[in-house]
Amino acid sequence: MASVKTIKDVNLAGKRVFVRVDFNVPFDAQGNISDDTRIVGALPTIKHLVDQGAKVILASHLGRPKGEKNLKYTLAPVAKALSERLGQPVLFVPDCIGPEAEKAANELADGGVILLENARFYKGEEKNDPEFCQALAKLADAYVNDAFGTAHRAHATTEGITKYISGPKVSGFLIEKELDFLGEKTAKPERPFAVILGGAKVSDKITVIEALLEKCDTMLIGGAMAYTFALAQGKKVGDSLSEPDKIETAKACLAKAEAKGVNFLLPVDTLVTDKLDFGNAQVGETKIVEGDIPDGWQGVDIGPKTIELYKSEVAKAKTILWNGPMGVFEIKECAKGTFAVAEAVAEADAISIIGGGDSVKAIKKSGYGDKVSFISTGGGASLEFLEGKTLPGVAALEQA
């Protein structure tokens, strides 16, 4: 995907700027924001616009209200948290279109900030309805997208609105960084380039595997997808989570890796258990096995020999991309492999890129989150971008 213009390339002073951010933050049982990473991630873009004297109109979704106004998903608490982080008032507007939103946008002072109510309270957001897009566009003279996590969706606030705004349509700093690390730094990596892929399913990541086999020198596989590859090699996996219908797909990947000269590594030993209770975060008896996994047992993590093998490979790399845990890291007894890989990635003398989703939770839980080069804010968007797909929310912006 070609590079796009950013807020550094345009002067937005005095303009009403519609900024699509990703404030889809988690809340605890008491209704407090439990992780404000996404709010903090948006601050550089917001501060730049404020300092430039733009009138900043922030829009986001939160949760899945399914096109209905549901105050369980109101962005009001986010406005309060953002105001504290930004060090200036953020006016919350209880709608995202209509007279009240238009009045707030038109009366905004230079350098002022408002946050609109959840765009997904309207069905037109996810349907990318032209009328809804036009109503949103009435609020602004220019558009900035800084929500990479939703850039793979052609929604009203990520794509449709751009057709009705005549002024600049550029990216914020967060999207710029995502495109640089997930795009440029994996397209032209410093070598050796090691890719670590985990998670449950080969089917979820098959196109990513195929795309990255074109670029990487080494690929390390962990998580439940390793058991599908084990089946492809004629091994037994007991009761492990696997996709028997994807054996031919896995075989094709192994053949492609061999043809491309990619060092494709699968676990040489596995931590197995005879009982997994994910809901209560408990396992039964555990043991380490090499080779076939017996019936009645299932793999839940990579074993100690695999940990050492993977650590030594990661240590050689100059560029590392990690997407997906090595095991059921949410359970203490099954987290050793994932956390060992996290440590190896963090300690490597390399550009280290964590590609969204569970890998982000894992690197943060391991305590090494502040030691890697880049943590992607996109789950599905990261994967689609790595696959080489066009992201509508990026394609809608002006090309550099």
CSV table of C-alpha atoms in Angstrom, one decimal:
chain,number,residue,atom,x,y,z
A,1,MET,CA,0.0,0.0,0.0
A,2,ALA,CA,1.4,3.4,-1.0
A,3,SER,CA,2.3,5.9,1.7
A,4,VAL,CA,-0.3,8.5,2.7
A,5,LYS,CA,-0.1,12.1,3.7
A,6,THR,CA,0.0,12.8,7.4
A,7,ILE,CA,-1.0,15.7,9.6
A,8,LYS,CA,2.6,16.9,9.3
A,9,ASP,CA,2.0,17.5,5.5
A,10,VAL,CA,-0.9,19.9,6.0
A,11,ASN,CA,-1.8,23.1,7.9
A,12,LEU,CA,-5.1,22.6,9.7
A,13,ALA,CA,-5.0,25.8,11.8
A,14,GLY,CA,-8.5,27.2,12.4
A,15,LYS,CA,-10.1,24.3,10.5
A,16,ARG,CA,-12.8,22.0,12.0
A,17,VAL,CA,-11.0,18.6,11.9
A,18,PHE,CA,-12.9,15.4,12.2
A,19,VAL,CA,-10.5,12.9,13.8
A,20,ARG,CA,-11.4,9.2,13.8
A,21,VAL,CA,-9.7,7.7,16.9
A,22,ASP,CA,-10.0,4.3,18.4
A,23,PHE,CA,-11.4,4.8,22.0
A,24,ASN,CA,-12.9,1.2,22.1
A,25,VAL,CA,-11.4,0.8,25.6
A,26,PRO,CA,-12.2,-1.9,28.2
A,27,PHE,CA,-14.1,-1.2,31.4
A,28,ASP,CA,-14.0,-3.0,34.7
A,29,ALA,CA,-17.1,-4.2,36.7
A,30,GLN,CA,-17.2,-0.8,38.5
A,31,GLY,CA,-17.5,1.1,35.2
A,32,ASN,CA,-13.9,2.4,35.3
A,33,ILE,CA,-11.6,2.3,32.3
A,34,SER,CA,-9.3,-0.7,33.0
A,35,ASP,CA,-6.7,0.0,30.2
A,36,ASP,CA,-6.2,3.4,28.7
A,37,THR,CA,-3.6,2.4,26.1
A,38,ARG,CA,-5.7,3.5,23.2
A,39,ILE,CA,-6.4,6.9,24.7
A,40,VAL,CA,-2.7,7.4,25.4
A,41,GLY,CA,-1.9,6.3,21.8
A,42,ALA,CA,-4.1,9.0,20.3
A,43,LEU,CA,-2.5,11.9,22.4
A,44,PRO,CA,0.4,12.8,20.0
A,45,THR,CA,-2.1,13.4,17.1
A,46,ILE,CA,-4.6,15.3,19.3
A,47,LYS,CA,-1.8,17.5,20.8
A,48,HIS,CA,-0.3,18.2,17.4
A,49,LEU,CA,-3.7,19.5,16.2
A,50,VAL,CA,-4.4,21.5,19.4
A,51,ASP,CA,-0.9,23.1,19.2
A,52,GLN,CA,-1.6,24.0,15.5
A,53,GLY,CA,-4.8,25.7,16.5
A,54,ALA,CA,-7.2,23.3,14.8
A,55,LYS,CA,-10.7,22.7,16.1
A,56,VAL,CA,-10.6,19.0,17.1
A,57,ILE,CA,-13.7,16.9,16.7
A,58,LEU,CA,-13.1,13.3,17.9
A,59,ALA,CA,-15.2,10.3,16.8
A,60,SER,CA,-15.0,6.7,17.9
A,61,HIS,CA,-17.0,3.6,18.5
A,62,LEU,CA,-17.2,1.6,21.7
A,63,GLY,CA,-18.4,-2.0,22.0
A,64,ARG,CA,-21.2,-3.4,19.8
A,65,PRO,CA,-24.4,-1.4,20.5
A,66,LYS,CA,-25.7,-2.8,17.1
A,67,GLY,CA,-27.0,0.5,15.8
A,68,GLU,CA,-29.1,1.3,18.9
A,69,LYS,CA,-28.5,4.0,21.5
A,70,ASN,CA,-27.4,2.0,24.5
A,71,LEU,CA,-25.8,4.1,27.3
A,72,LYS,CA,-23.9,1.0,28.5
A,73,TYR,CA,-21.6,2.0,25.6
A,74,THR,CA,-21.5,5.7,26.0
A,75,LEU,CA,-18.2,7.5,25.4
A,76,ALA,CA,-18.9,10.0,28.2
A,77,PRO,CA,-16.4,8.4,30.7
A,78,VAL,CA,-13.7,8.5,27.9
A,79,ALA,CA,-14.1,12.3,27.5
A,80,LYS,CA,-13.3,12.6,31.2
A,81,ALA,CA,-10.3,10.4,31.1
A,82,LEU,CA,-9.0,12.1,27.9
A,83,SER,CA,-9.4,15.5,29.5
A,84,GLU,CA,-7.2,14.4,32.4
A,85,ARG,CA,-4.6,12.9,30.0
A,86,LEU,CA,-4.6,15.9,27.7
A,87,GLY,CA,-4.5,18.5,30.4
A,88,GLN,CA,-7.4,20.6,29.0
A,89,PRO,CA,-11.2,20.4,28.9
A,90,VAL,CA,-12.8,17.9,26.4
A,91,LEU,CA,-16.5,18.7,25.8
A,92,PHE,CA,-18.6,15.5,25.5
A,93,VAL,CA,-21.4,15.8,22.9
A,94,PRO,CA,-24.2,13.4,23.5
A,95,ASP,CA,-24.8,12.8,19.8
A,96,CYS,CA,-22.5,12.4,16.7
A,97,ILE,CA,-24.8,14.0,14.1
A,98,GLY,CA,-27.6,16.6,14.1
A,99,PRO,CA,-28.1,20.1,15.5
A,100,GLU,CA,-26.4,19.6,18.8
A,101,ALA,CA,-23.3,18.1,17.3
A,102,GLU,CA,-23.2,20.8,14.5
A,103,LYS,CA,-23.6,23.6,17.1
A,104,ALA,CA,-20.7,22.2,19.2
A,105,ALA,CA,-18.5,21.8,16.1
A,106,ASN,CA,-19.3,25.3,14.8
A,107,GLU,CA,-18.7,27.0,18.2
A,108,LEU,CA,-15.5,25.2,18.9
A,109,ALA,CA,-12.5,27.6,19.6
A,110,ASP,CA,-9.1,27.1,17.9
A,111,GLY,CA,-7.3,24.5,19.9
A,112,GLY,CA,-10.5,23.2,21.5
A,113,VAL,CA,-11.5,19.5,21.7
A,114,ILE,CA,-14.9,17.8,21.6
A,115,LEU,CA,-15.7,14.1,21.7
A,116,LEU,CA,-18.8,12.9,19.9
A,117,GLU,CA,-21.0,10.1,21.2
A,118,ASN,CA,-20.5,6.5,20.0
A,119,ALA,CA,-20.9,6.5,16.2
A,120,ARG,CA,-22.2,2.9,16.4
A,121,PHE,CA,-25.4,4.2,18.1
A,122,TYR,CA,-26.5,4.6,14.4
A,123,LYS,CA,-26.9,1.7,12.0
A,124,GLY,CA,-25.5,4.0,9.3
A,125,GLU,CA,-22.0,3.8,10.8
A,126,GLU,CA,-21.4,0.1,10.1
A,127,LYS,CA,-23.5,0.2,6.9
A,128,ASN,CA,-21.5,3.1,5.6
A,129,ASP,CA,-24.8,4.8,4.8
A,130,PRO,CA,-24.3,7.9,2.5
A,131,GLU,CA,-26.9,10.0,4.4
A,132,PHE,CA,-25.2,9.3,7.7
A,133,CYS,CA,-21.8,10.0,6.1
A,134,GLN,CA,-23.1,13.4,4.8
A,135,ALA,CA,-24.5,14.3,8.3
A,136,LEU,CA,-21.0,13.5,9.8
A,137,ALA,CA,-19.3,15.6,7.1
A,138,LYS,CA,-21.3,18.7,8.0
A,139,LEU,CA,-19.3,18.9,11.2
A,140,ALA,CA,-15.9,19.3,9.5
A,141,ASP,CA,-13.6,21.0,7.0
A,142,ALA,CA,-10.9,18.3,7.1
A,143,TYR,CA,-10.4,14.6,8.1
A,144,VAL,CA,-7.8,12.7,10.0
A,145,ASN,CA,-7.8,8.9,10.5
A,146,ASP,CA,-5.8,7.7,13.5
A,147,ALA,CA,-7.8,4.5,14.2
A,148,PHE,CA,-5.7,1.7,12.7
A,149,GLY,CA,-7.8,-0.9,14.6
A,150,THR,CA,-10.8,-0.2,12.4
A,151,ALA,CA,-9.0,0.8,9.2
A,152,HIS,CA,-9.9,-2.6,7.6
A,153,ARG,CA,-13.6,-1.7,7.9
A,154,ALA,CA,-15.3,0.5,5.3
A,155,HIS,CA,-17.5,2.2,7.8
A,156,ALA,CA,-18.9,5.8,7.7
A,157,THR,CA,-16.3,7.3,10.1
A,158,THR,CA,-13.4,5.4,8.6
A,159,GLU,CA,-14.1,5.7,4.9
A,160,GLY,CA,-17.5,7.0,3.8
A,161,ILE,CA,-17.2,10.5,5.3
A,162,THR,CA,-14.1,11.2,3.2
A,163,LYS,CA,-16.2,11.4,0.1
A,164,TYR,CA,-18.1,14.4,1.4
A,165,ILE,CA,-15.2,16.4,3.0
A,166,SER,CA,-13.6,18.8,0.5
A,167,GLY,CA,-10.5,19.6,2.7
A,168,PRO,CA,-7.4,17.5,3.5
A,169,LYS,CA,-7.9,13.9,4.3
A,170,VAL,CA,-4.7,12.6,6.0
A,171,SER,CA,-3.5,10.1,8.6
A,172,GLY,CA,-2.5,10.8,12.2
A,173,PHE,CA,0.8,9.7,13.8
A,174,LEU,CA,-0.6,6.4,15.0
A,175,ILE,CA,-1.5,5.1,11.6
A,176,GLU,CA,1.7,6.6,10.2
A,177,LYS,CA,3.6,4.5,12.7
A,178,GLU,CA,1.6,1.3,11.9
A,179,LEU,CA,2.2,1.7,8.2
A,180,ASP,CA,5.9,2.2,8.8
A,181,PHE,CA,6.4,-0.8,11.1
A,182,LEU,CA,4.0,-3.3,9.6
A,183,GLY,CA,4.6,-2.1,6.1
A,184,GLU,CA,8.1,-0.7,5.4
A,185,LYS,CA,10.0,-2.5,8.1
A,186,THR,CA,8.6,-5.9,7.1
A,187,ALA,CA,8.7,-5.2,3.3
A,188,LYS,CA,12.4,-4.3,3.5
A,189,PRO,CA,13.5,-5.8,6.7
A,190,GLU,CA,17.0,-5.8,8.3
A,191,ARG,CA,18.1,-9.4,8.1
A,192,PRO,CA,17.8,-12.0,9.5
A,193,PHE,CA,14.0,-11.5,9.6
A,194,ALA,CA,12.3,-13.8,12.1
A,195,VAL,CA,8.5,-14.3,12.2
A,196,ILE,CA,6.9,-15.9,15.3
A,197,LEU,CA,3.3,-17.0,14.8
A,198,GLY,CA,1.1,-18.6,17.4
A,199,GLY,CA,-2.6,-18.7,18.2
A,200,ALA,CA,-5.3,-21.3,17.7
A,201,LYS,CA,-5.9,-21.7,14.0
A,202,VAL,CA,-3.9,-22.1,10.8
A,203,SER,CA,-7.0,-21.0,8.9
A,204,ASP,CA,-7.0,-17.6,10.6
A,205,LYS,CA,-3.4,-16.9,9.6
A,206,ILE,CA,-2.9,-18.9,6.4
A,207,THR,CA,-2.7,-15.9,4.1
A,208,VAL,CA,-0.4,-14.1,6.6
A,209,ILE,CA,1.9,-17.2,6.7
A,210,GLU,CA,2.0,-17.3,2.9
A,211,ALA,CA,2.7,-13.6,2.6
A,212,LEU,CA,5.4,-13.7,5.2
A,213,LEU,CA,7.1,-16.8,3.7
A,214,GLU,CA,7.9,-14.5,0.8
A,215,LYS,CA,9.8,-12.1,3.1
A,216,CYS,CA,11.2,-13.9,6.2
A,217,ASP,CA,14.3,-16.0,6.8
A,218,THR,CA,13.0,-17.9,9.8
A,219,MET,CA,9.4,-18.8,10.9
A,220,LEU,CA,8.7,-20.1,14.4
A,221,ILE,CA,5.3,-21.7,15.0
A,222,GLY,CA,3.7,-22.1,18.4
A,223,GLY,CA,0.2,-22.3,19.9
A,224,ALA,CA,-2.5,-24.7,18.7
A,225,MET,CA,-1.7,-24.1,15.1
A,226,ALA,CA,1.5,-26.1,15.7
A,227,TYR,CA,-0.7,-29.2,16.1
A,228,THR,CA,-2.2,-28.9,12.7
A,229,PHE,CA,1.3,-28.7,11.3
A,230,ALA,CA,2.2,-31.8,13.4
A,231,LEU,CA,-0.7,-33.6,11.8
A,232,ALA,CA,0.6,-32.6,8.4
A,233,GLN,CA,3.9,-34.3,9.3
A,234,GLY,CA,2.1,-37.5,10.2
A,235,LYS,CA,2.4,-37.0,13.9
A,236,LYS,CA,-0.4,-37.7,16.5
A,237,VAL,CA,-1.7,-34.8,18.6
A,238,GLY,CA,-4.0,-36.6,21.1
A,239,ASP,CA,-6.8,-34.3,22.1
A,240,SER,CA,-5.0,-31.1,21.2
A,241,LEU,CA,-6.9,-28.3,19.5
A,242,SER,CA,-6.2,-28.7,15.8
A,243,GLU,CA,-7.8,-28.4,12.3
A,244,PRO,CA,-7.7,-31.8,10.6
A,245,ASP,CA,-9.4,-30.2,7.5
A,246,LYS,CA,-6.4,-27.9,7.1
A,247,ILE,CA,-3.7,-30.6,6.8
A,248,GLU,CA,-3.3,-30.0,3.1
A,249,THR,CA,-3.0,-26.3,3.7
A,250,ALA,CA,-0.3,-26.9,6.3
A,251,LYS,CA,1.5,-29.3,3.9
A,252,ALA,CA,1.5,-26.6,1.3
A,253,CYS,CA,3.0,-24.1,3.7
A,254,LEU,CA,5.8,-26.5,4.7
A,255,ALA,CA,6.5,-27.1,1.0
A,256,LYS,CA,6.6,-23.4,0.2
A,257,ALA,CA,9.0,-22.8,3.2
A,258,GLU,CA,11.3,-25.5,1.8
A,259,ALA,CA,11.1,-24.0,-1.7
A,260,LYS,CA,11.9,-20.5,-0.4
A,261,GLY,CA,14.7,-21.7,1.8
A,262,VAL,CA,12.9,-20.4,4.9
A,263,ASN,CA,14.0,-22.0,8.2
A,264,PHE,CA,10.5,-23.3,9.3
A,265,LEU,CA,10.6,-24.4,13.0
A,266,LEU,CA,7.9,-26.4,14.8
A,267,PRO,CA,8.0,-27.4,18.5
A,268,VAL,CA,10.2,-30.3,19.3
A,269,ASP,CA,8.6,-30.9,22.7
A,270,THR,CA,5.2,-29.9,24.2
A,271,LEU,CA,3.7,-29.3,27.6
A,272,VAL,CA,0.5,-31.4,27.7
A,273,THR,CA,-2.3,-31.8,30.2
A,274,ASP,CA,-5.1,-34.4,30.8
A,275,LYS,CA,-7.6,-31.6,31.8
A,276,LEU,CA,-8.0,-28.0,30.7
A,277,ASP,CA,-10.6,-25.8,32.4
A,278,PHE,CA,-10.1,-22.4,30.7
A,279,GLY,CA,-13.0,-20.7,32.5
A,280,ASN,CA,-11.5,-21.3,35.9
A,281,ALA,CA,-7.9,-21.0,34.6
A,282,GLN,CA,-7.0,-24.5,35.8
A,283,VAL,CA,-5.2,-27.5,34.3
A,284,GLY,CA,-5.0,-31.1,35.5
A,285,GLU,CA,-1.9,-33.2,35.5
A,286,THR,CA,0.9,-31.9,33.2
A,287,LYS,CA,4.0,-33.5,31.6
A,288,ILE,CA,6.4,-32.8,28.8
A,289,VAL,CA,6.3,-35.0,25.7
A,290,GLU,CA,8.5,-35.2,22.6
A,291,GLY,CA,7.0,-36.5,19.3
A,292,ASP,CA,3.4,-37.9,19.4
A,293,ILE,CA,1.0,-36.6,22.0
A,294,PRO,CA,-1.0,-39.5,23.6
A,295,ASP,CA,-4.8,-39.8,23.5
A,296,GLY,CA,-6.5,-38.2,26.4
A,297,TRP,CA,-3.8,-35.4,26.6
A,298,GLN,CA,-3.7,-32.0,24.9
A,299,GLY,CA,-0.9,-29.6,24.2
A,300,VAL,CA,-1.1,-26.3,26.1
A,301,ASP,CA,2.4,-24.8,25.7
A,302,ILE,CA,5.8,-25.3,24.0
A,303,GLY,CA,8.2,-27.4,26.0
A,304,PRO,CA,11.7,-26.4,27.5
A,305,LYS,CA,13.7,-27.7,24.5
A,306,THR,CA,11.6,-25.7,22.1
A,307,ILE,CA,11.9,-22.6,24.3
A,308,GLU,CA,15.7,-22.8,24.1
A,309,LEU,CA,15.6,-23.5,20.4
A,310,TYR,CA,13.3,-20.5,19.7
A,311,LYS,CA,15.2,-18.2,22.1
A,312,SER,CA,18.5,-18.9,20.2
A,313,GLU,CA,16.8,-18.2,16.8
A,314,VAL,CA,15.2,-15.0,18.1
A,315,ALA,CA,18.6,-13.8,19.4
A,316,LYS,CA,20.1,-14.0,15.9
A,317,ALA,CA,17.4,-11.8,14.3
A,318,LYS,CA,17.6,-8.2,13.3
A,319,THR,CA,13.9,-7.8,12.6
A,320,ILE,CA,11.3,-9.7,14.5
A,321,LEU,CA,7.5,-9.9,13.9
A,322,TRP,CA,5.5,-11.7,16.6
A,323,ASN,CA,1.8,-12.4,16.2
A,324,GLY,CA,0.1,-15.0,18.5
A,325,PRO,CA,1.0,-16.7,21.8
A,326,MET,CA,2.9,-20.0,22.2
A,327,GLY,CA,0.3,-21.6,24.5
A,328,VAL,CA,-2.6,-20.9,26.9
A,329,PHE,CA,-0.7,-18.0,28.5
A,330,GLU,CA,-3.8,-16.9,30.4
A,331,ILE,CA,-3.2,-19.9,32.7
A,332,LYS,CA,0.0,-19.6,34.8
A,333,GLU,CA,1.1,-23.2,34.3
A,334,CYS,CA,0.9,-22.8,30.5
A,335,ALA,CA,2.5,-19.4,30.2
A,336,LYS,CA,6.2,-20.3,30.3
A,337,GLY,CA,6.7,-20.6,26.6
A,338,THR,CA,4.9,-17.3,25.7
A,339,PHE,CA,6.7,-15.3,28.4
A,340,ALA,CA,10.1,-16.8,27.4
A,341,VAL,CA,9.5,-15.8,23.8
A,342,ALA,CA,8.4,-12.3,25.0
A,343,GLU,CA,11.7,-12.0,27.0
A,344,ALA,CA,13.8,-13.1,24.0
A,345,VAL,CA,12.0,-10.7,21.7
A,346,ALA,CA,12.5,-7.8,24.2
A,347,GLU,CA,16.2,-8.6,24.8
A,348,ALA,CA,17.1,-9.1,21.1
A,349,ASP,CA,19.2,-6.5,19.3
A,350,ALA,CA,16.5,-6.1,16.7
A,351,ILE,CA,13.5,-4.1,15.5
A,352,SER,CA,10.7,-5.9,17.3
A,353,ILE,CA,7.1,-5.6,16.1
A,354,ILE,CA,4.2,-7.1,18.1
A,355,GLY,CA,1.3,-7.6,15.7
A,356,GLY,CA,-1.9,-7.0,17.6
A,357,GLY,CA,-4.5,-9.1,19.3
A,358,ASP,CA,-3.5,-11.7,22.0
A,359,SER,CA,0.2,-11.0,21.4
A,360,VAL,CA,-0.2,-7.5,22.8
A,361,LYS,CA,-1.9,-8.9,26.0
A,362,ALA,CA,0.9,-11.5,26.3
A,363,ILE,CA,3.8,-9.0,25.9
A,364,LYS,CA,2.1,-6.7,28.5
A,365,LYS,CA,1.4,-9.5,30.9
A,366,SER,CA,5.0,-10.7,30.6
A,367,GLY,CA,6.2,-7.3,31.7
A,368,TYR,CA,8.3,-6.7,28.6
A,369,GLY,CA,5.9,-4.4,26.8
A,370,ASP,CA,8.0,-1.3,27.2
A,371,LYS,CA,11.1,-3.1,25.8
A,372,VAL,CA,9.9,-3.8,22.2
A,373,SER,CA,10.1,-1.4,19.3
A,374,PHE,CA,6.5,-1.3,18.3
A,375,ILE,CA,3.1,-2.7,19.5
A,376,SER,CA,0.4,-2.6,16.9
A,377,THR,CA,-3.0,-1.3,17.9
A,378,GLY,CA,-4.8,-3.4,15.3
A,379,GLY,CA,-5.9,-7.0,15.6
A,380,GLY,CA,-7.7,-7.9,12.4
A,381,ALA,CA,-6.3,-4.8,10.7
A,382,SER,CA,-2.8,-5.8,11.4
A,383,LEU,CA,-3.3,-9.3,9.9
A,384,GLU,CA,-5.1,-7.9,6.8
A,385,PHE,CA,-2.3,-5.4,6.3
A,386,LEU,CA,0.4,-8.1,6.6
A,387,GLU,CA,-1.5,-10.2,4.1
A,388,GLY,CA,-1.2,-7.4,1.6
A,389,LYS,CA,-4.9,-6.4,1.6
A,390,THR,CA,-6.0,-2.9,1.0
A,391,LEU,CA,-7.4,-1.2,4.1
A,392,PRO,CA,-10.4,1.0,3.2
A,393,GLY,CA,-9.6,3.5,6.0
A,394,VAL,CA,-6.1,4.0,4.6
A,395,ALA,CA,-7.0,3.9,0.9
A,396,ALA,CA,-9.5,6.8,1.5
A,397,LEU,CA,-6.6,9.1,2.6
A,398,GLU,CA,-4.6,11.3,0.2
A,399,GLN,CA,-1.5,9.6,-1.2
A,400,ALA,CA,1.9,11.1,-0.3
